[in-house]
Amino acid sequence: MKVCICNNCKNLKSIVDEKSIDENEVTEECVYGFPSDECIVCELDGCELTCEHFESLDDEAQFKTSRCIKCGQELNFVSIDCEEDEVYCVACYLNK
């Protein structure tokens, strides 16, 4: 029996319903929208759906190593495509 593909996907985001009376309810929503309307009331058993936006939670993040431009401390962080090459450690960033 197949498991729901959304169950192990990086694109799910937790949404807290602050309007609930008893306690805050947390629901999961996909940033791209679910592959089917049936996913909103998913039972997790026997799902045969596929999704073009699926990204596994098990994929290793691509880490980049750089040094703080002020103090030279070595930093490891998840690589994000951006134009800015200036990298600061937390202490130098707060004191800049």
CSV table of N, CA and C in Angstrom, one decimal:
chain,number,residue,atom,x,y,z
A,1,MET,N,0.8,-1.2,0.0
A,1,MET,CA,0.0,0.0,0.0
A,1,MET,C,0.9,1.2,0.0
A,2,LYS,N,0.6,2.2,-0.9
A,2,LYS,CA,1.4,3.4,-1.0
A,2,LYS,C,1.0,4.4,0.1
A,3,VAL,N,2.0,5.2,0.5
A,3,VAL,CA,1.8,6.3,1.5
A,3,VAL,C,1.6,7.6,0.8
A,4,CYS,N,0.9,8.5,1.3
A,4,CYS,CA,0.6,9.8,0.7
A,4,CYS,C,2.0,10.5,0.4
A,5,ILE,N,2.1,11.0,-0.8
A,5,ILE,CA,3.4,11.7,-1.2
A,5,ILE,C,3.6,13.0,-0.4
A,6,CYS,N,2.5,13.6,0.0
A,6,CYS,CA,2.6,14.9,0.7
A,6,CYS,C,3.2,14.7,2.1
A,7,ASN,N,3.0,13.5,2.6
A,7,ASN,CA,3.5,13.2,4.0
A,7,ASN,C,5.0,13.4,4.2
A,8,ASN,N,5.8,13.3,3.1
A,8,ASN,CA,7.2,13.4,3.2
A,8,ASN,C,7.8,14.5,2.2
A,9,CYS,N,7.1,15.5,2.1
A,9,CYS,CA,7.4,16.6,1.1
A,9,CYS,C,7.9,17.9,1.8
A,10,LYS,N,8.9,18.5,1.3
A,10,LYS,CA,9.5,19.7,1.8
A,10,LYS,C,8.5,20.9,1.6
A,11,ASN,N,7.6,20.8,0.7
A,11,ASN,CA,6.7,21.9,0.3
A,11,ASN,C,5.5,22.1,1.2
A,12,LEU,N,5.4,21.2,2.3
A,12,LEU,CA,4.3,21.4,3.2
A,12,LEU,C,4.7,22.4,4.3
A,13,LYS,N,3.8,23.3,4.6
A,13,LYS,CA,4.0,24.3,5.6
A,13,LYS,C,2.9,24.2,6.6
A,14,SER,N,3.2,24.4,7.9
A,14,SER,CA,2.3,24.3,9.0
A,14,SER,C,1.6,25.6,9.2
A,15,ILE,N,0.3,25.6,9.2
A,15,ILE,CA,-0.5,26.8,9.4
A,15,ILE,C,-1.2,26.7,10.7
A,16,VAL,N,-1.1,27.7,11.6
A,16,VAL,CA,-1.7,27.7,12.9
A,16,VAL,C,-3.0,28.5,12.8
A,17,ASP,N,-4.1,27.9,13.2
A,17,ASP,CA,-5.4,28.6,13.2
A,17,ASP,C,-5.6,29.2,14.5
A,18,GLU,N,-5.3,30.5,14.6
A,18,GLU,CA,-5.4,31.2,15.9
A,18,GLU,C,-6.9,31.6,16.2
A,19,LYS,N,-7.8,31.3,15.3
A,19,LYS,CA,-9.2,31.6,15.6
A,19,LYS,C,-10.0,30.5,16.3
A,20,SER,N,-9.3,29.3,16.4
A,20,SER,CA,-10.0,28.2,17.0
A,20,SER,C,-10.2,28.5,18.5
A,21,ILE,N,-11.4,28.1,19.0
A,21,ILE,CA,-11.8,28.4,20.4
A,21,ILE,C,-11.0,27.6,21.4
A,22,ASP,N,-11.0,26.3,21.2
A,22,ASP,CA,-10.5,25.4,22.2
A,22,ASP,C,-8.9,25.5,22.3
A,23,GLU,N,-8.3,25.3,21.2
A,23,GLU,CA,-6.8,25.4,21.2
A,23,GLU,C,-6.4,25.7,19.7
A,24,ASN,N,-5.2,26.1,19.6
A,24,ASN,CA,-4.7,26.4,18.2
A,24,ASN,C,-4.6,25.1,17.4
A,25,GLU,N,-5.3,25.1,16.3
A,25,GLU,CA,-5.2,23.9,15.4
A,25,GLU,C,-4.1,24.1,14.4
A,26,VAL,N,-3.4,23.1,14.1
A,26,VAL,CA,-2.3,23.2,13.1
A,26,VAL,C,-2.7,22.4,11.9
A,27,THR,N,-2.7,23.0,10.7
A,27,THR,CA,-3.0,22.2,9.5
A,27,THR,C,-1.8,22.3,8.6
A,28,GLU,N,-1.7,21.4,7.7
A,28,GLU,CA,-0.6,21.4,6.7
A,28,GLU,C,-1.1,21.8,5.4
A,29,GLU,N,-0.4,22.7,4.7
A,29,GLU,CA,-0.8,23.2,3.4
A,29,GLU,C,0.4,23.1,2.5
A,30,CYS,N,0.2,22.8,1.3
A,30,CYS,CA,1.3,22.8,0.3
A,30,CYS,C,1.4,24.2,-0.3
A,31,VAL,N,2.6,24.7,-0.4
A,31,VAL,CA,2.9,26.0,-1.0
A,31,VAL,C,2.5,26.0,-2.5
A,32,TYR,N,2.4,24.9,-3.2
A,32,TYR,CA,2.0,24.9,-4.6
A,32,TYR,C,0.5,24.4,-4.8
A,33,GLY,N,-0.1,24.1,-3.7
A,33,GLY,CA,-1.5,23.6,-3.8
A,33,GLY,C,-1.4,22.1,-3.9
A,34,PHE,N,-2.3,21.3,-3.3
A,34,PHE,CA,-2.3,19.9,-3.3
A,34,PHE,C,-2.5,19.4,-4.7
A,35,PRO,N,-2.0,18.2,-5.1
A,35,PRO,CA,-2.2,17.6,-6.4
A,35,PRO,C,-3.6,17.2,-6.7
A,36,SER,N,-4.5,17.1,-5.7
A,36,SER,CA,-5.9,16.7,-5.8
A,36,SER,C,-6.7,17.3,-4.7
A,37,ASP,N,-8.0,17.6,-4.9
A,37,ASP,CA,-8.9,18.1,-3.9
A,37,ASP,C,-9.1,17.0,-2.8
A,38,GLU,N,-8.8,15.7,-3.1
A,38,GLU,CA,-9.0,14.7,-2.1
A,38,GLU,C,-7.9,14.8,-1.0
A,39,CYS,N,-6.8,15.5,-1.3
A,39,CYS,CA,-5.7,15.6,-0.4
A,39,CYS,C,-6.1,16.4,0.9
A,40,ILE,N,-7.1,17.3,0.8
A,40,ILE,CA,-7.5,18.1,1.9
A,40,ILE,C,-8.0,17.2,3.0
A,41,VAL,N,-8.7,16.1,2.7
A,41,VAL,CA,-9.2,15.2,3.7
A,41,VAL,C,-8.5,13.8,3.5
A,42,CYS,N,-7.2,13.8,3.4
A,42,CYS,CA,-6.3,12.7,3.1
A,42,CYS,C,-6.4,11.6,4.3
A,43,GLU,N,-6.5,10.4,3.9
A,43,GLU,CA,-6.6,9.3,4.9
A,43,GLU,C,-5.2,8.6,5.0
A,44,LEU,N,-4.2,9.0,4.2
A,44,LEU,CA,-2.8,8.5,4.2
A,44,LEU,C,-2.7,7.0,3.7
A,45,ASP,N,-3.7,6.3,3.5
A,45,ASP,CA,-3.6,4.9,3.1
A,45,ASP,C,-4.0,4.7,1.6
A,46,GLY,N,-3.2,4.0,0.9
A,46,GLY,CA,-3.5,3.7,-0.5
A,46,GLY,C,-3.5,4.8,-1.5
A,47,CYS,N,-2.7,5.8,-1.2
A,47,CYS,CA,-2.7,7.0,-2.2
A,47,CYS,C,-1.8,6.6,-3.4
A,48,GLU,N,-2.3,6.9,-4.6
A,48,GLU,CA,-1.6,6.6,-5.8
A,48,GLU,C,-1.2,7.9,-6.5
A,49,LEU,N,-1.4,9.1,-5.9
A,49,LEU,CA,-1.1,10.3,-6.6
A,49,LEU,C,0.4,10.6,-6.7
A,50,THR,N,0.7,11.3,-7.8
A,50,THR,CA,2.1,11.8,-7.9
A,50,THR,C,2.0,13.3,-8.0
A,51,CYS,N,3.1,14.0,-7.8
A,51,CYS,CA,3.1,15.5,-7.9
A,51,CYS,C,4.4,16.0,-8.5
A,52,GLU,N,4.3,16.9,-9.4
A,52,GLU,CA,5.5,17.5,-10.1
A,52,GLU,C,6.3,18.3,-9.2
A,53,HIS,N,5.8,18.8,-8.1
A,53,HIS,CA,6.5,19.7,-7.1
A,53,HIS,C,7.1,18.9,-6.0
A,54,PHE,N,7.0,17.6,-5.9
A,54,PHE,CA,7.5,16.8,-4.8
A,54,PHE,C,9.0,17.0,-4.6
A,55,GLU,N,9.3,17.3,-3.3
A,55,GLU,CA,10.8,17.4,-2.9
A,55,GLU,C,10.9,16.6,-1.7
A,56,SER,N,11.7,15.6,-1.7
A,56,SER,CA,11.8,14.7,-0.5
A,56,SER,C,12.5,15.4,0.7
A,57,LEU,N,12.0,15.0,1.9
A,57,LEU,CA,12.6,15.5,3.1
A,57,LEU,C,14.0,14.9,3.3
A,58,ASP,N,14.3,13.8,2.6
A,58,ASP,CA,15.6,13.1,2.8
A,58,ASP,C,16.7,13.7,2.0
A,59,ASP,N,16.4,14.6,1.0
A,59,ASP,CA,17.4,15.2,0.2
A,59,ASP,C,18.4,16.0,1.1
A,60,GLU,N,19.7,15.8,0.8
A,60,GLU,CA,20.7,16.5,1.6
A,60,GLU,C,20.7,18.0,1.1
A,61,ALA,N,20.8,18.9,2.1
A,61,ALA,CA,20.9,20.3,1.8
A,61,ALA,C,22.4,20.5,1.2
A,62,GLN,N,22.5,21.5,0.3
A,62,GLN,CA,23.8,21.8,-0.2
A,62,GLN,C,24.4,22.9,0.6
A,63,PHE,N,25.4,22.6,1.4
A,63,PHE,CA,26.0,23.5,2.3
A,63,PHE,C,27.2,24.2,1.6
A,64,LYS,N,27.3,25.5,2.0
A,64,LYS,CA,28.4,26.3,1.4
A,64,LYS,C,29.3,26.8,2.6
A,65,THR,N,30.6,26.8,2.4
A,65,THR,CA,31.5,27.3,3.5
A,65,THR,C,32.0,28.6,3.0
A,66,SER,N,32.0,29.6,3.9
A,66,SER,CA,32.5,30.9,3.7
A,66,SER,C,33.1,31.5,5.0
A,67,ARG,N,33.7,32.6,4.9
A,67,ARG,CA,34.2,33.3,6.1
A,67,ARG,C,33.5,34.7,6.2
A,68,CYS,N,33.3,35.0,7.5
A,68,CYS,CA,32.8,36.4,7.8
A,68,CYS,C,33.7,37.4,7.3
A,69,ILE,N,33.2,38.4,6.6
A,69,ILE,CA,34.1,39.4,6.0
A,69,ILE,C,34.7,40.4,7.0
A,70,LYS,N,34.1,40.4,8.3
A,70,LYS,CA,34.7,41.3,9.3
A,70,LYS,C,35.7,40.5,10.2
A,71,CYS,N,35.3,39.4,10.7
A,71,CYS,CA,36.2,38.7,11.7
A,71,CYS,C,36.9,37.5,11.2
A,72,GLY,N,36.5,37.0,10.0
A,72,GLY,CA,37.1,35.8,9.4
A,72,GLY,C,36.6,34.4,9.9
A,73,GLN,N,35.6,34.4,10.8
A,73,GLN,CA,35.1,33.2,11.3
A,73,GLN,C,34.5,32.3,10.2
A,74,GLU,N,34.8,31.0,10.2
A,74,GLU,CA,34.3,30.1,9.1
A,74,GLU,C,32.9,29.8,9.4
A,75,LEU,N,32.1,29.9,8.4
A,75,LEU,CA,30.6,29.7,8.5
A,75,LEU,C,30.2,28.6,7.5
A,76,ASN,N,29.3,27.7,7.9
A,76,ASN,CA,28.6,26.8,7.0
A,76,ASN,C,27.2,27.1,7.0
A,77,PHE,N,26.6,27.2,5.8
A,77,PHE,CA,25.2,27.6,5.6
A,77,PHE,C,24.7,26.9,4.4
A,78,VAL,N,23.3,26.9,4.3
A,78,VAL,CA,22.7,26.3,3.1
A,78,VAL,C,22.8,27.3,2.0
A,79,SER,N,23.3,26.8,0.9
A,79,SER,CA,23.6,27.6,-0.3
A,79,SER,C,22.3,28.1,-0.9
A,80,ILE,N,22.2,29.4,-1.1
A,80,ILE,CA,21.0,30.0,-1.7
A,80,ILE,C,21.6,30.9,-2.8
A,81,ASP,N,20.9,30.7,-4.0
A,81,ASP,CA,21.4,31.6,-5.1
A,81,ASP,C,21.0,33.0,-4.9
A,82,CYS,N,22.0,33.8,-4.6
A,82,CYS,CA,21.8,35.2,-4.4
A,82,CYS,C,23.0,36.0,-4.9
A,83,GLU,N,22.8,37.2,-5.2
A,83,GLU,CA,23.9,38.0,-5.8
A,83,GLU,C,24.9,38.6,-4.7
A,84,GLU,N,24.4,38.6,-3.5
A,84,GLU,CA,25.2,39.2,-2.4
A,84,GLU,C,26.3,38.2,-1.9
A,85,ASP,N,27.6,38.7,-2.0
A,85,ASP,CA,28.7,37.8,-1.6
A,85,ASP,C,29.2,38.2,-0.2
A,86,GLU,N,28.7,39.2,0.5
A,86,GLU,CA,29.1,39.6,1.8
A,86,GLU,C,28.4,38.6,2.8
A,87,VAL,N,29.3,37.9,3.6
A,87,VAL,CA,28.7,37.0,4.6
A,87,VAL,C,29.3,37.5,5.9
A,88,TYR,N,28.4,37.6,6.9
A,88,TYR,CA,28.7,38.0,8.3
A,88,TYR,C,28.3,36.9,9.2
A,89,CYS,N,29.1,36.8,10.3
A,89,CYS,CA,28.7,35.9,11.4
A,89,CYS,C,27.6,36.7,12.2
A,90,VAL,N,26.9,36.1,13.1
A,90,VAL,CA,25.8,36.8,13.8
A,90,VAL,C,26.3,38.0,14.6
A,91,ALA,N,27.4,37.9,15.3
A,91,ALA,CA,27.9,39.0,16.1
A,91,ALA,C,28.3,40.2,15.3
A,92,CYS,N,29.0,39.9,14.2
A,92,CYS,CA,29.4,41.0,13.3
A,92,CYS,C,28.2,41.7,12.6
A,93,TYR,N,27.3,40.9,12.2
A,93,TYR,CA,26.1,41.4,11.5
A,93,TYR,C,25.3,42.3,12.4
A,94,LEU,N,25.2,41.9,13.7
A,94,LEU,CA,24.5,42.8,14.7
A,94,LEU,C,25.2,44.1,15.0
A,95,ASN,N,26.6,44.0,14.9
A,95,ASN,CA,27.4,45.2,15.2
A,95,ASN,C,27.7,46.1,14.0
A,96,LYS,N,27.2,45.7,12.8
A,96,LYS,CA,27.6,46.5,11.6
A,96,LYS,C,26.9,47.8,11.5
